[in-house]
mmCIF file of C-alpha atoms in Angstrom:
data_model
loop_
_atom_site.group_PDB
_atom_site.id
_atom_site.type_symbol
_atom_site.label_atom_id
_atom_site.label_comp_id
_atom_site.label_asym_id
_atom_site.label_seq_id
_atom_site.Cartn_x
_atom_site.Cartn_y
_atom_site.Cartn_z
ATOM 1 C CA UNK E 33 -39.236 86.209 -70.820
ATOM 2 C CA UNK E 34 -37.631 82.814 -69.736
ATOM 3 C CA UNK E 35 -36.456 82.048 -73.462
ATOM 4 C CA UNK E 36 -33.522 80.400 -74.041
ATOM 5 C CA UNK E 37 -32.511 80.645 -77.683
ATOM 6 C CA UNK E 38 -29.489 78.826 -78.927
ATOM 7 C CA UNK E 39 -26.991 81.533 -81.115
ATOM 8 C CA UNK E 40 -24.914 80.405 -84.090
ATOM 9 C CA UNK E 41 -21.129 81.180 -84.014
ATOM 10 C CA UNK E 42 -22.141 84.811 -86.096
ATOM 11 C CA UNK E 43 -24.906 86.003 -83.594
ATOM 12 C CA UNK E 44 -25.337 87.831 -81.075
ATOM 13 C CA UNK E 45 -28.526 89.301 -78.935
ATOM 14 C CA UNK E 46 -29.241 92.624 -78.614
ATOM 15 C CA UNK E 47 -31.671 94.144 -76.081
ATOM 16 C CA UNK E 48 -34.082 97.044 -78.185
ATOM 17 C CA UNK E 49 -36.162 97.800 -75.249
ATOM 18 C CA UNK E 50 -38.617 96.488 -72.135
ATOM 19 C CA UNK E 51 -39.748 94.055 -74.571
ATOM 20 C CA UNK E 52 -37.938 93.331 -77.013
ATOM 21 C CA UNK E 53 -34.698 91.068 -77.761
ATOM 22 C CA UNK E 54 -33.257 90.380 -80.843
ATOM 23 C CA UNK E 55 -31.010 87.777 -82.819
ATOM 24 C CA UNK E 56 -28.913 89.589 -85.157
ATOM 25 C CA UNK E 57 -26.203 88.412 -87.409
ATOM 26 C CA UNK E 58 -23.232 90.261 -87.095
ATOM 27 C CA UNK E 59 -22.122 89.556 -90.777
ATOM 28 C CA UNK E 60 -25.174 90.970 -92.344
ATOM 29 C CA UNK E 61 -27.289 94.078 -91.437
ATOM 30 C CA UNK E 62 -28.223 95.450 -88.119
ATOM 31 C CA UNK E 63 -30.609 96.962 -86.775
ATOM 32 C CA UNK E 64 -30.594 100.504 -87.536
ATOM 33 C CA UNK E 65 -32.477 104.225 -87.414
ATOM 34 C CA UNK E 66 -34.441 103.656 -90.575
ATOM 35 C CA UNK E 67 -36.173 100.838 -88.860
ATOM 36 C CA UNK E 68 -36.839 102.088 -85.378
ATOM 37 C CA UNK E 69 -38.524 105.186 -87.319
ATOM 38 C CA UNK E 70 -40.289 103.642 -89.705
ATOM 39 C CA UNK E 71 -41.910 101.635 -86.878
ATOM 40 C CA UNK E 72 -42.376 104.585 -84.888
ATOM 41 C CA UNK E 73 -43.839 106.879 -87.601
ATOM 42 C CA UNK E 74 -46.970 104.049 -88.203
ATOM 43 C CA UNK E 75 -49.779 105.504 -86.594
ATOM 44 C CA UNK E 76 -52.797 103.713 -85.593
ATOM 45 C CA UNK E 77 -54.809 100.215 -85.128
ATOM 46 C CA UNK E 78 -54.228 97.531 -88.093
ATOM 47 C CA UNK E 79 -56.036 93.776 -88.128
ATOM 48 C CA UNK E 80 -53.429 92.769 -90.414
ATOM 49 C CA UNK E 81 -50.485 93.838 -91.917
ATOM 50 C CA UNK E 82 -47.102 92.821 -94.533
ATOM 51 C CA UNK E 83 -43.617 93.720 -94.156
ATOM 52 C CA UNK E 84 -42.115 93.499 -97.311
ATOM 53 C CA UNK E 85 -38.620 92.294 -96.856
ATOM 54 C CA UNK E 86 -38.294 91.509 -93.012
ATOM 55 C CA UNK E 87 -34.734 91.224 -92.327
ATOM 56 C CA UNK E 88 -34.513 90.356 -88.677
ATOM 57 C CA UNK E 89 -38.156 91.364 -88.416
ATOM 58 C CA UNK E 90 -37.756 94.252 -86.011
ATOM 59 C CA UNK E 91 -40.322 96.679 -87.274
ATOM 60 C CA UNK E 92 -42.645 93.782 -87.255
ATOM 61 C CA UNK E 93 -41.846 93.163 -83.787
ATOM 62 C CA UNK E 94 -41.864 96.997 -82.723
ATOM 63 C CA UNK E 95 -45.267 97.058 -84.061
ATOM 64 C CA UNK E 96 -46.691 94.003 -82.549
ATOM 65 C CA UNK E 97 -45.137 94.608 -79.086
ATOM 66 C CA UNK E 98 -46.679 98.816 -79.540
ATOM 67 C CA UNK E 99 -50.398 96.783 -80.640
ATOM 68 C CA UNK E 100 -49.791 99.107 -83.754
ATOM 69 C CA UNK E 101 -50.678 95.949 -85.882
ATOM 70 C CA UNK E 102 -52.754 92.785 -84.393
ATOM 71 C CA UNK E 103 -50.471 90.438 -86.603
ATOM 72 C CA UNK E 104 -47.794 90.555 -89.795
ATOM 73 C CA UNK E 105 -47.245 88.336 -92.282
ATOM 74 C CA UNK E 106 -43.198 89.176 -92.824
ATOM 75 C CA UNK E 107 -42.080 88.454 -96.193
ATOM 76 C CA UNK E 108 -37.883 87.489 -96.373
ATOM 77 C CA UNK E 109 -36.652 86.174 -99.980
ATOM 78 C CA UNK E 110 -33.328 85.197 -98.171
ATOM 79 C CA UNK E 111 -34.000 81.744 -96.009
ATOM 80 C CA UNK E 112 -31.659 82.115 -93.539
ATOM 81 C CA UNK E 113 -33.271 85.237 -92.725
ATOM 82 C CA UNK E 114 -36.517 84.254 -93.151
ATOM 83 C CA UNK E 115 -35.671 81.411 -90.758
ATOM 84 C CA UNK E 116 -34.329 83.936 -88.417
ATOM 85 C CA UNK E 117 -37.246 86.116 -88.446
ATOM 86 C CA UNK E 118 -39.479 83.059 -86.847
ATOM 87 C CA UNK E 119 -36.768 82.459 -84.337
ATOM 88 C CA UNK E 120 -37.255 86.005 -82.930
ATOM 89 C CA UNK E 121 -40.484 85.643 -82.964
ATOM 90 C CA UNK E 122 -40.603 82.791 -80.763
ATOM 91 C CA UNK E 123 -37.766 84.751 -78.600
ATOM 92 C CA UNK E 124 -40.481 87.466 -77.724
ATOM 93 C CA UNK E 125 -43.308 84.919 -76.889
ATOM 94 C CA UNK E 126 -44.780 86.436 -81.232
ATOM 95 C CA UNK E 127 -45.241 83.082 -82.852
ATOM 96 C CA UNK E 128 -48.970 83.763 -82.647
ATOM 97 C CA UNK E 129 -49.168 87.087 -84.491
ATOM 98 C CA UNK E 130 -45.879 87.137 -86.631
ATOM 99 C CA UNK E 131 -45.589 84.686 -89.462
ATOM 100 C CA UNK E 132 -42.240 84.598 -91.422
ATOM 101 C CA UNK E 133 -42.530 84.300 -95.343
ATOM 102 C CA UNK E 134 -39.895 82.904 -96.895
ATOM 103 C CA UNK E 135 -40.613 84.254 -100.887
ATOM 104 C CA UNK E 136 -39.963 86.290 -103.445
ATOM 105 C CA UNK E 137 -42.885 88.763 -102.826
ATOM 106 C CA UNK E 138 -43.365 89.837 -106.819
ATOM 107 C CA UNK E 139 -44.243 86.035 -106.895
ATOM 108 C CA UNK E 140 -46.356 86.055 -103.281
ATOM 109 C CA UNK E 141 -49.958 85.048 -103.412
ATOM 110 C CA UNK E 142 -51.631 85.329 -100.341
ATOM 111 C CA UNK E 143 -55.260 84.830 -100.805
ATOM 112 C CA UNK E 144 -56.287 87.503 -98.593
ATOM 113 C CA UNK E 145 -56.224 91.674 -98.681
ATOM 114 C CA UNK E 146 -54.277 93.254 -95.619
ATOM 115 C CA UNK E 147 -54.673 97.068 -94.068
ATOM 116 C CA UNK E 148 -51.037 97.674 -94.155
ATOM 117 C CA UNK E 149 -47.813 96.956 -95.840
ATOM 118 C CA UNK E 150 -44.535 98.529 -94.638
ATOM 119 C CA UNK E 151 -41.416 97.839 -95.496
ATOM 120 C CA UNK E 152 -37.810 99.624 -95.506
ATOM 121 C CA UNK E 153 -36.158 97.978 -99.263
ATOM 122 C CA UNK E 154 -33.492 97.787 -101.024
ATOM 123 C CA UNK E 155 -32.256 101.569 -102.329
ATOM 124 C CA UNK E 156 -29.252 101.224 -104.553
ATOM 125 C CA UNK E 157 -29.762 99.829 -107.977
ATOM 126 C CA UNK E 158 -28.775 96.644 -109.185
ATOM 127 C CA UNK E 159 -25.801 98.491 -111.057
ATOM 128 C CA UNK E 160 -25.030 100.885 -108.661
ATOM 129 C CA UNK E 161 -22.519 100.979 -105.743
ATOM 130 C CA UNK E 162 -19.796 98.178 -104.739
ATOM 131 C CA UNK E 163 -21.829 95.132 -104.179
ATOM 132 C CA UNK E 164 -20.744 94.041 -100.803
ATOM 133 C CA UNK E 165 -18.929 90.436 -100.752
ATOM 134 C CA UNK E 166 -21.853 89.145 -98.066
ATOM 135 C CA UNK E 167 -24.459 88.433 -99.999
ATOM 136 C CA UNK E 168 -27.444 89.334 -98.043
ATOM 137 C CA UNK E 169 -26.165 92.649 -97.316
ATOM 138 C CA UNK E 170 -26.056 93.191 -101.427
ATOM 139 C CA UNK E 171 -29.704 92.106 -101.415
ATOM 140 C CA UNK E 172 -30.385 94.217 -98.748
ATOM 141 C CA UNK E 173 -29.345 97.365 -99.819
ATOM 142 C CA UNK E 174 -29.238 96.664 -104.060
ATOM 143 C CA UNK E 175 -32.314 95.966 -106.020
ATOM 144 C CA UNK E 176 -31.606 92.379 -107.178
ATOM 145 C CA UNK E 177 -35.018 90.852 -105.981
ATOM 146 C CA UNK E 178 -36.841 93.776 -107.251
ATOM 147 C CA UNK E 179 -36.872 97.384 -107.697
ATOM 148 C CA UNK E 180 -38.597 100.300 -105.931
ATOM 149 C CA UNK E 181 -41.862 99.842 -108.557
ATOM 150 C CA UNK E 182 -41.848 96.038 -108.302
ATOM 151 C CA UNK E 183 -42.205 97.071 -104.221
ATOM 152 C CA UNK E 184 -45.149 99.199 -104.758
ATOM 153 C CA UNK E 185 -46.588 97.071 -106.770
ATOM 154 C CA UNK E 186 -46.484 94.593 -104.729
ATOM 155 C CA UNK E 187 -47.548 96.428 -102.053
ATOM 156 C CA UNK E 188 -51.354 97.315 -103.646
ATOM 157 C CA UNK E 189 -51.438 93.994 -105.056
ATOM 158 C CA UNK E 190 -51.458 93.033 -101.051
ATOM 159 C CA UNK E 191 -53.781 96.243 -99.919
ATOM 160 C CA UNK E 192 -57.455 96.611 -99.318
ATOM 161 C CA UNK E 193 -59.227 99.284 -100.856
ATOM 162 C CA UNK E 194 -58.174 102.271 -98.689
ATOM 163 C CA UNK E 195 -55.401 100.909 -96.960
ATOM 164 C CA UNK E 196 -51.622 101.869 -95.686
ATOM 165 C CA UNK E 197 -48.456 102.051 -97.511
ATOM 166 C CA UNK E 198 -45.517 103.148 -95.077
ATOM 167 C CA UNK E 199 -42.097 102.966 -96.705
ATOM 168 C CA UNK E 200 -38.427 104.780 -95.408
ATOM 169 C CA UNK E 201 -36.331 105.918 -98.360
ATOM 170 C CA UNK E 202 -33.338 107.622 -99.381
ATOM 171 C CA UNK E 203 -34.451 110.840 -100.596
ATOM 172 C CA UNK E 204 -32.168 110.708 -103.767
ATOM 173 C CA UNK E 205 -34.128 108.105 -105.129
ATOM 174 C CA UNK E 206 -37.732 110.324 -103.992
ATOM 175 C CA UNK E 207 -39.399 110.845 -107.325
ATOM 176 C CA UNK E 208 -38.921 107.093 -108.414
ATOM 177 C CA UNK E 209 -40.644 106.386 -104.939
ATOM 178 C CA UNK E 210 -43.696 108.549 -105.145
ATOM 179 C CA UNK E 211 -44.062 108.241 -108.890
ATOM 180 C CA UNK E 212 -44.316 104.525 -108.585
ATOM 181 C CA UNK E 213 -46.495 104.641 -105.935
ATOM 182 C CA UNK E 214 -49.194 106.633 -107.734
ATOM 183 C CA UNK E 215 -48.399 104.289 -110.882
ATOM 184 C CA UNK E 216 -50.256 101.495 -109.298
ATOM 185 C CA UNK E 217 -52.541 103.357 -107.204
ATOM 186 C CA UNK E 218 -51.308 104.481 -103.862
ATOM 187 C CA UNK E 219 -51.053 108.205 -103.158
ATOM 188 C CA UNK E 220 -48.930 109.263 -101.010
ATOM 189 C CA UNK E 221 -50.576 111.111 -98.268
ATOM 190 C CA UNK E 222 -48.005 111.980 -95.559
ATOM 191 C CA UNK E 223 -44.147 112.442 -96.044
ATOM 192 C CA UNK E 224 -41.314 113.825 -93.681
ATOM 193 C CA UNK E 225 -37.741 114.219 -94.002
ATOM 194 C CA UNK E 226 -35.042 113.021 -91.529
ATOM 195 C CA UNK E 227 -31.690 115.062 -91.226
ATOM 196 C CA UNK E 228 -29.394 114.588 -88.881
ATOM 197 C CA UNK E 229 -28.819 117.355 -87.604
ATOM 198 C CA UNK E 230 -29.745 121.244 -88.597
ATOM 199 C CA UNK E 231 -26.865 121.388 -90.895
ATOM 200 C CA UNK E 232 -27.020 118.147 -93.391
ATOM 201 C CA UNK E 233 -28.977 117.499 -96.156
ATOM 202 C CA UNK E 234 -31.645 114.962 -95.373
ATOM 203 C CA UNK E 235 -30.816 111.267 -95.470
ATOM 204 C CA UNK E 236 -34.291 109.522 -95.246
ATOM 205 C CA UNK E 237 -37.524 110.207 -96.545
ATOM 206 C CA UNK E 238 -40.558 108.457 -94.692
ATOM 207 C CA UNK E 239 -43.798 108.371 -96.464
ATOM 208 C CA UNK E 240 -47.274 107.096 -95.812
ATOM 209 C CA UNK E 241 -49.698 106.430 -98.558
ATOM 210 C CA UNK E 242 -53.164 104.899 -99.015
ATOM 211 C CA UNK E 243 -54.269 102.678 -101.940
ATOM 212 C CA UNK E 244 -57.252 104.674 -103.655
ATOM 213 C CA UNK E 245 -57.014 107.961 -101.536
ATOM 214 C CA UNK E 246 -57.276 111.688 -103.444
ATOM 215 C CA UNK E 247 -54.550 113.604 -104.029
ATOM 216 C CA UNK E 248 -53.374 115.900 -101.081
ATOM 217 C CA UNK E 249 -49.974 115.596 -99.122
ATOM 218 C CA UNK E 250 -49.372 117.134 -95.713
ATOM 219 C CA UNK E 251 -45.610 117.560 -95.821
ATOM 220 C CA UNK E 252 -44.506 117.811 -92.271
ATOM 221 C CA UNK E 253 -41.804 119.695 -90.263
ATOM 222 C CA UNK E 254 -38.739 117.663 -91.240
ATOM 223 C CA UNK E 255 -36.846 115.625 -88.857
ATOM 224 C CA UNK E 256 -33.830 116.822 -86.460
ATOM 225 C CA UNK E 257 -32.250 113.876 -85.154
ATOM 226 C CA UNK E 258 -29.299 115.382 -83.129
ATOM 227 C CA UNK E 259 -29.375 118.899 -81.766
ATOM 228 C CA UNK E 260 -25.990 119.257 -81.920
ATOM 229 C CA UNK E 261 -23.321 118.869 -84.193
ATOM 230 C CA UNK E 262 -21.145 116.159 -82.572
ATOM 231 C CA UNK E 263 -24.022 113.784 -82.620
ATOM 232 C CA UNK E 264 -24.084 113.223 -79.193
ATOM 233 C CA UNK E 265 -27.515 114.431 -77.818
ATOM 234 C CA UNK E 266 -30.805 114.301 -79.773
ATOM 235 C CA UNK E 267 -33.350 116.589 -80.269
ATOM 236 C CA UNK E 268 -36.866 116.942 -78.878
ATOM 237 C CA UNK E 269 -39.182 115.283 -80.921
ATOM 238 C CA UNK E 270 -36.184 112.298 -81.844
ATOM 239 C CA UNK E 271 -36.318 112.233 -77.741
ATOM 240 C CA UNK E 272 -39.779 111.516 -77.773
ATOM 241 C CA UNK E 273 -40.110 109.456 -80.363
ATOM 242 C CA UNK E 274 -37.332 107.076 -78.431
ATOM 243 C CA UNK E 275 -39.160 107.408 -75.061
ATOM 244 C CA UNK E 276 -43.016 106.800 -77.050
ATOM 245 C CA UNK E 277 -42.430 104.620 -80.017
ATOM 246 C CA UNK E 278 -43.911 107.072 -82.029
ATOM 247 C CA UNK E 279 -43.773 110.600 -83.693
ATOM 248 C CA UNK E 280 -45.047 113.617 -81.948
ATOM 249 C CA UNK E 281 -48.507 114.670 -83.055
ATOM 250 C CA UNK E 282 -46.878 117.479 -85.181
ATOM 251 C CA UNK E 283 -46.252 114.943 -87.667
ATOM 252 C CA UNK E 284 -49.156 112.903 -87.739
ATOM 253 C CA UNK E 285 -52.841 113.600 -89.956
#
C-alpha cells in the first residue's frame, strides 16, 4: 500500500490477509479467532455501523475491506487504543470510512441511528478471574467499563428501528447475553456455537439480533473448528470461512 507507519518499542505488524496489515501491541491483546469470526459471521450490506469496544479495530477493518459495512464509527474507552485504532486505519488507506471513538460508550451520544453495532466485550466480571497486571488486557476481558447489559443497552440506544446486533460470547455467560438483549429490545434472531473440535464443549457463542424483530431463533449447525484432535487441520466450513470471509450459507437466514 506504500504506507510507512512508524512502530513504538511494544509493536509489531502483522499481515491478516491481501489487504489488510495491522499494528498490534504485543503487551496487550491480539488479534484472535473470536474476531476473525465475528467479522466473518456478519452477513450483508450496512450504510453505517458501531463497534463497541474496538481494540485494534480489526473487525472494523475486516468489514470495511469485505464492503460488509460502508463505514464504522469504532468506539475504544482506552486512548492509547483508541489512538491506535486511527493509526491502522490510515495504514490500510480507511481514514475515510473508519472513525476511532475514544469514549466510554454508556456515556456516547452520537446524534445519529446506525444499521449495525458489533462488538466482541469484555466476558469476565469485574470480580471474577485474576485481573491481569496490564491494564488494558483487564479491561479487555473484565467488565470494568460496563457489563454485558450496559453493552446491549448501548447497543439499541445506537440502532435504528430494525437493525443488527452481532456480538461473540462465551457461552457460560449465554443467558445473561440473550436475556439482556431482549431486556432492551433486541431479539436475538440467529445464534451458533463454536467448538473446537468434535470433542470439546463449545467455547464461543455468536449471535445476531435485530432491535424490534419477533421472536423466532434459527439455531444453526454448531461450529467445528479443527477436524482433528491435534489442532492442526481445520474443518470444512472453518476452511471456507478462512478462504471467503464469511460463513457458509448453512449458517446464514
Amino acid at each position: 500500500m506504500g504506507i510507512v507507519m512508524d512502530l513504538m518499542t511494544n509493536e509489531r505488524i502483522d499481515y491478516v490477509n491481501d489487504k489488510l496489515s495491522l499494528i498490534q501491541r504485543v503487551d496487550g491483546l491480539t488479534f484472535g479467532t473470536d474476531a476473525l469470526l465475528l467479522a466473518g459471521y456478519i452477513n450483508g450490506r450496512y450504510a453505517n455501523g458501531v463497534e463497541i469496544g474496538g481494540g485494534s479495530g480489526i473487525i472494523s477493518m475486516l468489514l470495511l475491506t469485505r464492503e460488509k459495512v460502508g463505514a464504522v464509527r469504532c468506539i475504544e474507552v482506552q486512548k492509547e487504543y483508541a489512538e491506535l485504532i486511527g493509526r491502522n486505519a490510515e495504514l490500510n488507506s480507511l481514514s475515510d470510512r473508519l472513525t476511532p471513538v475514544c469514549s466510554d460508550v454508556r456515556k456516547y451520544k452520537p446524534g445519529e441511528e446506525y444499521d449495525i453495532v458489533f462488538t466482541n466485550p469484555p466476558y469476565m466480571k469485574s470480580t471474577s478471574g485474576a485481573h491481569n497486571e496490564k491494564t488494558a488486557k483487564t479491561v479487555a476481558r473484565h467488565e470494568i467499563f460496563g457489563d454485558i447489559r450496559d453493552f446491549c443497552h448501548s447497543g439499541a440506544r445506537l440502532l435504528k428501528f430494525g437493525g443488527t446486533f452481532a456480538v461473540v460470547y462465551r457461552p457460560d455467560r449465554l443467558i445473561d447475553l440473550v436475556a439482556a438483549m431482549r431486556d432492551v429490545g433486541i431479539e436475538p434472531k440467529r445464534m451458533t456455537f463454536v467448538h473446537a473440535d468434535t470433542d470439546s464443549e463449545p467455547s464461543m457463542v455468536l449471535i445476531e439480533g435485530k432491535k424490534g424483530g419477533k421472536s423466532g431463533l434459527m439455531l444453526t449447525k454448531p461450529l467445528i473448528i479443527y477436524k482433528d484432535k491435534n489442532h492442526k487441520e481445520y474443518g470444512e466450513d472453518m476452511e471456507y470461512i478462512m478462504e471467503n470471509g464469511s460463513f457458509p450459507a448453512g449458517y446464514k437466514r
